[in-house]
Amino acid sequence: DYRYWLSLYIPIYIVIVGFLLTLTGFGQSAFGAQRWFQVGVLFLQPTEFAKIIAIIILARYFEAVQYQPRDLKWVIGAVLWASGIILLILLQPNLSNVMVLSVILAVMLFINGIEMRFILIAGTVGAVLFGTVVILSVLGVRIPFLQEYQQQRIVTFVVPDPNDTYGNRYNVQQALIAIGAGGVLGEGYNQGTQTQLRFLKVRHTDFIFAASSEEFGTVGGGLIIVTIAFIVWRCIRAGQKARDLSGAMIAIGIATLIFFQGLVNIGMNLNLLPVSGLPLPFISYGGSGLTALMLGIGLVESVVMRQKELDF
């Protein structure tokens, strides 16, 4: 029941912040980032659960202040609640999930009636910051809050080197080859040459869409997109019919999470966006991500269930 979790917003906020703080000192490192706890043979990624908790926290906040004026104090309150989680995720570093949470926050602010002047200010600051990061990365200037590989991904996307066949462009090139090789109907399950001969790296996580498109073709890739779009639409419908603002915010927050992660993952597989570590919702390998999404869908289901009074 989402109302139950809303009532526990302070304890779960403290718990997830504690996990993220502990992660910065004792987490397992991989690819230059400290994002996992090892529990026996299992790896737990608290950030995936932090995104769901952030949605709950923001839903609780917007319900509490729904009758207050949409002034600067109202905006700062939402930003402060989210920033506790966002800053700790940035320290890992995990810029892609920082972007996810920032987009969720922006969507919730917009739906709750943020004034246009704040949108223009935030948009201008964001555009200037993004442009500065791109220019400095292309010029080879180190940016303190970005890892070298993150800047290199930006450079590779903005100014691709056609001769960099086996370097930073390798994964994207192999993904495009895999998608093209699949054709309309694909090469068949476990028959994709790029995937099975391991030319396509991280095919089970970041590039699962390319692997699926190679083996199941445009039909399979299209089915993935349609399925994700359908889930997002159903979450939005749940938000529209929610009996209270907090329920609506939870449903819209989960919809935004699924939509944005799907958009970025598929976009990078098609070389339309820079490579990031965001998984494809419900498809990419990873127990933490899938479990967190299932919890999110469960919250949306409870929003639907609570549209009417229940006897229990």
Tab-separated table of C-alpha atoms in Angstrom:
chain	number	residue	atom	x	y	z
A	1	ASP	CA	0.000	0.000	0.000
A	2	TYR	CA	1.595	3.275	-1.098
A	3	ARG	CA	-0.033	5.123	1.811
A	4	TYR	CA	1.894	2.905	4.217
A	5	TRP	CA	5.225	3.743	2.579
A	6	LEU	CA	4.350	7.428	2.514
A	7	SER	CA	3.859	7.291	6.286
A	8	LEU	CA	7.409	5.926	6.623
A	9	TYR	CA	9.048	8.564	4.438
A	10	ILE	CA	11.450	9.755	7.166
A	11	PRO	CA	12.756	6.280	8.174
A	12	ILE	CA	13.214	5.064	4.583
A	13	TYR	CA	14.927	8.338	3.675
A	14	ILE	CA	17.381	7.910	6.556
A	15	VAL	CA	17.986	4.259	5.646
A	16	ILE	CA	18.748	4.916	1.967
A	17	VAL	CA	20.973	7.898	2.791
A	18	GLY	CA	22.817	5.663	5.262
A	19	PHE	CA	23.302	2.990	2.601
A	20	LEU	CA	24.577	5.535	0.080
A	21	LEU	CA	26.967	7.037	2.641
A	22	THR	CA	28.298	3.587	3.532
A	23	LEU	CA	28.653	2.799	-0.161
A	24	THR	CA	31.142	5.634	-0.676
A	25	GLY	CA	33.519	4.025	1.808
A	26	PHE	CA	32.890	0.292	1.665
A	27	GLY	CA	31.226	-0.385	-1.684
A	28	GLN	CA	32.675	-2.584	-4.415
A	29	SER	CA	34.357	-0.677	-7.244
A	30	ALA	CA	34.051	-1.399	-10.949
A	31	PHE	CA	34.846	0.736	-14.023
A	32	GLY	CA	35.973	3.596	-11.778
A	33	ALA	CA	32.741	3.760	-9.777
A	34	GLN	CA	31.777	2.587	-6.302
A	35	ARG	CA	28.159	1.468	-6.704
A	36	TRP	CA	27.704	-2.024	-5.271
A	37	PHE	CA	27.612	-3.924	-1.997
A	38	GLN	CA	28.730	-7.536	-2.197
A	39	VAL	CA	26.551	-9.874	-0.117
A	40	GLY	CA	27.966	-13.360	-0.617
A	41	VAL	CA	27.722	-14.039	-4.340
A	42	LEU	CA	25.182	-11.255	-4.817
A	43	PHE	CA	25.823	-7.630	-5.694
A	44	LEU	CA	23.355	-5.060	-4.358
A	45	GLN	CA	23.072	-1.636	-5.990
A	46	PRO	CA	21.364	0.757	-3.530
A	47	THR	CA	21.026	3.475	-6.180
A	48	GLU	CA	18.281	1.513	-7.934
A	49	PHE	CA	16.200	1.495	-4.751
A	50	ALA	CA	17.146	5.111	-4.019
A	51	LYS	CA	15.299	6.192	-7.166
A	52	ILE	CA	12.069	4.581	-5.959
A	53	ILE	CA	12.492	6.050	-2.474
A	54	ALA	CA	13.160	9.494	-3.959
A	55	ILE	CA	9.834	9.263	-5.801
A	56	ILE	CA	8.057	8.372	-2.539
A	57	ILE	CA	9.761	11.247	-0.693
A	58	LEU	CA	8.879	13.790	-3.382
A	59	ALA	CA	5.292	12.520	-3.580
A	60	ARG	CA	4.971	13.004	0.171
A	61	TYR	CA	6.450	16.502	-0.061
A	62	PHE	CA	4.174	17.680	-2.871
A	63	GLU	CA	1.119	16.357	-1.045
A	64	ALA	CA	2.135	18.214	2.130
A	65	VAL	CA	2.601	21.552	0.318
A	66	GLN	CA	-0.120	21.238	-2.328
A	67	TYR	CA	-1.990	24.305	-1.034
A	68	GLN	CA	1.070	26.507	-0.648
A	69	PRO	CA	2.046	29.151	-3.236
A	70	ARG	CA	4.386	27.957	-6.006
A	71	ASP	CA	7.133	30.355	-4.960
A	72	LEU	CA	10.894	29.961	-4.550
A	73	LYS	CA	10.507	28.425	-1.084
A	74	TRP	CA	8.247	25.722	-2.564
A	75	VAL	CA	10.810	24.917	-5.271
A	76	ILE	CA	13.766	24.901	-2.870
A	77	GLY	CA	11.934	22.511	-0.539
A	78	ALA	CA	11.565	19.930	-3.307
A	79	VAL	CA	15.165	20.392	-4.432
A	80	LEU	CA	16.493	19.955	-0.885
A	81	TRP	CA	14.603	16.694	-0.349
A	82	ALA	CA	15.940	15.308	-3.625
A	83	SER	CA	19.475	16.684	-3.307
A	84	GLY	CA	20.342	14.523	-0.296
A	85	ILE	CA	20.058	11.433	-2.498
A	86	ILE	CA	21.306	13.057	-5.718
A	87	LEU	CA	24.572	14.352	-4.216
A	88	LEU	CA	25.439	10.987	-2.662
A	89	ILE	CA	24.825	9.258	-5.996
A	90	LEU	CA	27.025	11.841	-7.718
A	91	LEU	CA	29.882	10.931	-5.346
A	92	GLN	CA	29.956	7.297	-6.564
A	93	PRO	CA	30.202	8.713	-9.357
A	94	ASN	CA	26.966	7.860	-11.161
A	95	LEU	CA	26.073	10.767	-13.410
A	96	SER	CA	23.468	8.860	-15.427
A	97	ASN	CA	21.276	8.169	-12.396
A	98	VAL	CA	21.745	11.760	-11.227
A	99	MET	CA	20.191	12.769	-14.552
A	100	VAL	CA	17.323	10.314	-14.014
A	101	LEU	CA	16.485	11.768	-10.602
A	102	SER	CA	16.837	15.318	-11.911
A	103	VAL	CA	14.370	14.593	-14.710
A	104	ILE	CA	11.916	12.996	-12.257
A	105	LEU	CA	12.167	16.069	-10.011
A	106	ALA	CA	11.665	18.404	-12.992
A	107	VAL	CA	8.577	16.503	-14.199
A	108	MET	CA	7.022	16.518	-10.725
A	109	LEU	CA	7.673	20.244	-10.347
A	110	PHE	CA	6.129	20.908	-13.758
A	111	ILE	CA	3.006	18.856	-13.061
A	112	ASN	CA	2.542	20.604	-9.721
A	113	GLY	CA	2.468	23.998	-11.405
A	114	ILE	CA	5.941	25.470	-11.113
A	115	GLU	CA	6.032	29.054	-12.382
A	116	MET	CA	7.388	29.668	-15.882
A	117	ARG	CA	10.140	31.969	-14.600
A	118	PHE	CA	11.671	29.116	-12.619
A	119	ILE	CA	11.505	26.872	-15.696
A	120	LEU	CA	13.286	29.491	-17.804
A	121	ILE	CA	15.970	30.040	-15.163
A	122	ALA	CA	16.576	26.312	-14.686
A	123	GLY	CA	16.561	25.712	-18.440
A	124	THR	CA	19.060	28.495	-19.073
A	125	VAL	CA	21.392	27.358	-16.292
A	126	GLY	CA	21.142	23.750	-17.471
A	127	ALA	CA	21.858	24.659	-21.094
A	128	VAL	CA	24.865	26.801	-20.146
A	129	LEU	CA	26.230	24.093	-17.833
A	130	PHE	CA	25.743	21.375	-20.450
A	131	GLY	CA	27.342	23.474	-23.174
A	132	THR	CA	30.295	24.282	-20.922
A	133	VAL	CA	30.826	20.603	-20.103
A	134	VAL	CA	30.742	19.657	-23.798
A	135	ILE	CA	33.147	22.433	-24.848
A	136	LEU	CA	35.623	21.752	-22.037
A	137	SER	CA	35.507	18.006	-22.741
A	138	VAL	CA	36.189	18.520	-26.451
A	139	LEU	CA	39.074	20.868	-25.593
A	140	GLY	CA	40.538	18.241	-23.266
A	141	VAL	CA	40.081	20.228	-20.057
A	142	ARG	CA	39.518	18.055	-16.978
A	143	ILE	CA	36.259	18.711	-15.133
A	144	PRO	CA	36.478	17.907	-11.382
A	145	PHE	CA	33.046	16.294	-10.953
A	146	LEU	CA	33.355	14.087	-14.053
A	147	GLN	CA	35.489	10.997	-14.527
A	148	GLU	CA	37.827	10.871	-17.506
A	149	TYR	CA	35.811	8.091	-19.167
A	150	GLN	CA	32.628	10.177	-18.851
A	151	GLN	CA	34.244	13.109	-20.629
A	152	GLN	CA	35.618	10.763	-23.269
A	153	ARG	CA	32.121	9.446	-23.980
A	154	ILE	CA	30.940	13.003	-24.570
A	155	VAL	CA	33.854	13.689	-26.931
A	156	THR	CA	33.279	10.430	-28.803
A	157	PHE	CA	29.624	11.309	-29.345
A	158	VAL	CA	30.090	14.983	-30.281
A	159	VAL	CA	33.309	14.659	-32.313
A	160	PRO	CA	33.579	10.990	-33.344
A	161	ASP	CA	36.912	9.821	-34.710
A	162	PRO	CA	36.267	7.703	-37.850
A	163	ASN	CA	39.577	5.898	-37.322
A	164	ASP	CA	38.769	4.935	-33.724
A	165	THR	CA	37.438	1.521	-34.735
A	166	TYR	CA	38.603	-0.398	-31.676
A	167	GLY	CA	38.587	2.421	-29.141
A	168	ASN	CA	35.795	4.396	-27.531
A	169	ARG	CA	33.432	3.970	-30.497
A	170	TYR	CA	33.783	0.188	-30.580
A	171	ASN	CA	30.680	-0.732	-28.563
A	172	VAL	CA	28.392	1.661	-30.430
A	173	GLN	CA	29.691	0.493	-33.808
A	174	GLN	CA	29.132	-3.144	-32.886
A	175	ALA	CA	25.642	-2.296	-31.615
A	176	LEU	CA	24.738	-0.653	-34.936
A	177	ILE	CA	26.149	-3.628	-36.854
A	178	ALA	CA	24.109	-6.006	-34.677
A	179	ILE	CA	20.878	-4.045	-35.184
A	180	GLY	CA	21.474	-3.864	-38.946
A	181	ALA	CA	22.310	-7.570	-39.162
A	182	GLY	CA	19.016	-8.496	-37.518
A	183	GLY	CA	16.905	-7.168	-40.367
A	184	VAL	CA	13.154	-7.459	-39.981
A	185	LEU	CA	12.807	-10.869	-38.332
A	186	GLY	CA	16.267	-11.340	-36.827
A	187	GLU	CA	18.834	-14.106	-37.038
A	188	GLY	CA	17.110	-16.289	-34.464
A	189	TYR	CA	17.465	-16.953	-30.755
A	190	ASN	CA	21.131	-17.537	-29.853
A	191	GLN	CA	22.040	-17.192	-33.543
A	192	GLY	CA	23.211	-13.576	-33.641
A	193	THR	CA	26.817	-13.447	-34.811
A	194	GLN	CA	27.713	-10.147	-33.142
A	195	THR	CA	26.168	-11.296	-29.875
A	196	GLN	CA	27.179	-14.950	-29.725
A	197	LEU	CA	30.719	-14.379	-31.017
A	198	ARG	CA	31.077	-11.656	-28.369
A	199	PHE	CA	31.921	-8.808	-30.711
A	200	LEU	CA	29.166	-6.892	-28.911
A	201	LYS	CA	30.319	-6.227	-25.351
A	202	VAL	CA	28.066	-5.773	-22.285
A	203	ARG	CA	25.293	-7.236	-24.461
A	204	HIS	CA	23.352	-8.383	-21.391
A	205	THR	CA	23.131	-4.901	-19.822
A	206	ASP	CA	23.899	-1.653	-21.668
A	207	PHE	CA	23.479	-3.077	-25.170
A	208	ILE	CA	20.707	-5.597	-24.593
A	209	PHE	CA	18.492	-3.744	-27.095
A	210	ALA	CA	21.067	-4.232	-29.864
A	211	ALA	CA	21.459	-7.914	-28.935
A	212	SER	CA	17.681	-8.415	-28.947
A	213	SER	CA	17.300	-6.595	-32.267
A	214	GLU	CA	19.973	-8.771	-33.862
A	215	GLU	CA	18.339	-12.023	-32.810
A	216	PHE	CA	14.677	-10.975	-33.103
A	217	GLY	CA	14.930	-8.227	-35.694
A	218	THR	CA	13.020	-4.993	-36.049
A	219	VAL	CA	9.918	-6.866	-34.930
A	220	GLY	CA	11.540	-7.851	-31.627
A	221	GLY	CA	13.051	-4.416	-31.038
A	222	GLY	CA	9.739	-2.771	-31.883
A	223	LEU	CA	7.921	-5.078	-29.482
A	224	ILE	CA	10.265	-3.998	-26.671
A	225	ILE	CA	9.577	-0.325	-27.414
A	226	VAL	CA	5.806	-0.861	-27.613
A	227	THR	CA	5.798	-2.825	-24.339
A	228	ILE	CA	7.718	-0.123	-22.472
A	229	ALA	CA	5.475	2.574	-23.976
A	230	PHE	CA	2.378	0.637	-22.878
A	231	ILE	CA	3.656	0.324	-19.295
A	232	VAL	CA	4.455	4.053	-19.207
A	233	TRP	CA	0.991	4.893	-20.541
A	234	ARG	CA	-0.700	2.686	-17.941
A	235	CYS	CA	1.304	4.365	-15.164
A	236	ILE	CA	0.223	7.780	-16.437
A	237	ARG	CA	-3.410	6.641	-16.544
A	238	ALA	CA	-3.072	5.422	-12.955
A	239	GLY	CA	-1.773	8.854	-11.990
A	240	GLN	CA	-4.693	10.582	-13.714
A	241	LYS	CA	-7.208	8.477	-11.805
A	242	ALA	CA	-5.448	8.527	-8.419
A	243	ARG	CA	-7.593	9.552	-5.468
A	244	ASP	CA	-4.946	11.878	-4.028
A	245	LEU	CA	-1.959	13.917	-5.135
A	246	SER	CA	0.647	11.645	-3.567
A	247	GLY	CA	-0.697	8.639	-5.471
A	248	ALA	CA	-0.650	10.621	-8.704
A	249	MET	CA	2.935	11.716	-8.083
A	250	ILE	CA	4.086	8.159	-7.406
A	251	ALA	CA	2.504	6.897	-10.631
A	252	ILE	CA	3.893	9.775	-12.700
A	253	GLY	CA	7.310	9.408	-11.058
A	254	ILE	CA	7.503	5.708	-11.940
A	255	ALA	CA	6.305	6.464	-15.481
A	256	THR	CA	9.037	9.089	-15.860
A	257	LEU	CA	11.679	6.712	-14.508
A	258	ILE	CA	10.763	3.939	-16.957
A	259	PHE	CA	10.348	6.293	-19.921
A	260	PHE	CA	13.599	8.199	-19.425
A	261	GLN	CA	15.739	5.118	-18.786
A	262	GLY	CA	14.234	3.374	-21.808
A	263	LEU	CA	14.736	6.449	-23.989
A	264	VAL	CA	18.386	6.879	-23.002
A	265	ASN	CA	19.262	3.178	-23.301
A	266	ILE	CA	17.661	2.728	-26.717
A	267	GLY	CA	19.040	6.090	-27.848
A	268	MET	CA	22.614	5.116	-27.047
A	269	ASN	CA	22.146	1.732	-28.779
A	270	LEU	CA	21.125	3.643	-31.918
A	271	ASN	CA	23.978	6.174	-31.489
A	272	LEU	CA	21.453	8.965	-30.976
A	273	LEU	CA	22.687	9.684	-27.436
A	274	PRO	CA	26.046	9.315	-25.641
A	275	VAL	CA	26.789	5.967	-24.026
A	276	SER	CA	25.675	5.749	-20.391
A	277	GLY	CA	25.219	2.997	-17.841
A	278	LEU	CA	21.426	3.177	-17.660
A	279	PRO	CA	19.796	-0.247	-18.068
A	280	LEU	CA	16.836	-0.963	-20.333
A	281	PRO	CA	13.843	-1.263	-17.955
A	282	PHE	CA	12.687	-4.859	-17.327
A	283	ILE	CA	15.092	-6.215	-19.977
A	284	SER	CA	18.694	-5.561	-18.908
A	285	TYR	CA	20.396	-8.061	-16.628
A	286	GLY	CA	20.553	-6.956	-12.997
A	287	GLY	CA	18.663	-8.072	-9.922
A	288	SER	CA	18.693	-4.719	-8.105
A	289	GLY	CA	17.289	-2.801	-11.054
A	290	LEU	CA	14.570	-5.347	-11.796
A	291	THR	CA	13.564	-5.677	-8.133
A	292	ALA	CA	13.355	-1.892	-7.739
A	293	LEU	CA	11.197	-1.583	-10.858
A	294	MET	CA	8.900	-4.330	-9.604
A	295	LEU	CA	8.530	-2.423	-6.332
A	296	GLY	CA	7.716	0.672	-8.357
A	297	ILE	CA	5.066	-1.144	-10.387
A	298	GLY	CA	3.657	-2.532	-7.133
A	299	LEU	CA	3.279	1.023	-5.834
A	300	VAL	CA	1.449	2.020	-9.018
A	301	GLU	CA	-0.829	-1.009	-8.652
A	302	SER	CA	-1.661	0.099	-5.115
A	303	VAL	CA	-2.515	3.566	-6.467
A	304	VAL	CA	-4.956	1.911	-8.865
A	305	MET	CA	-6.336	-0.274	-6.089
A	306	ARG	CA	-6.909	2.739	-3.824
A	307	GLN	CA	-8.962	4.644	-6.377
A	308	LYS	CA	-11.995	3.462	-4.429
A	309	GLU	CA	-12.542	2.761	-0.750
A	310	LEU	CA	-11.669	-0.801	0.236
A	311	ASP	CA	-13.079	-2.988	2.989
A	312	PHE	CA	-9.606	-3.984	4.189
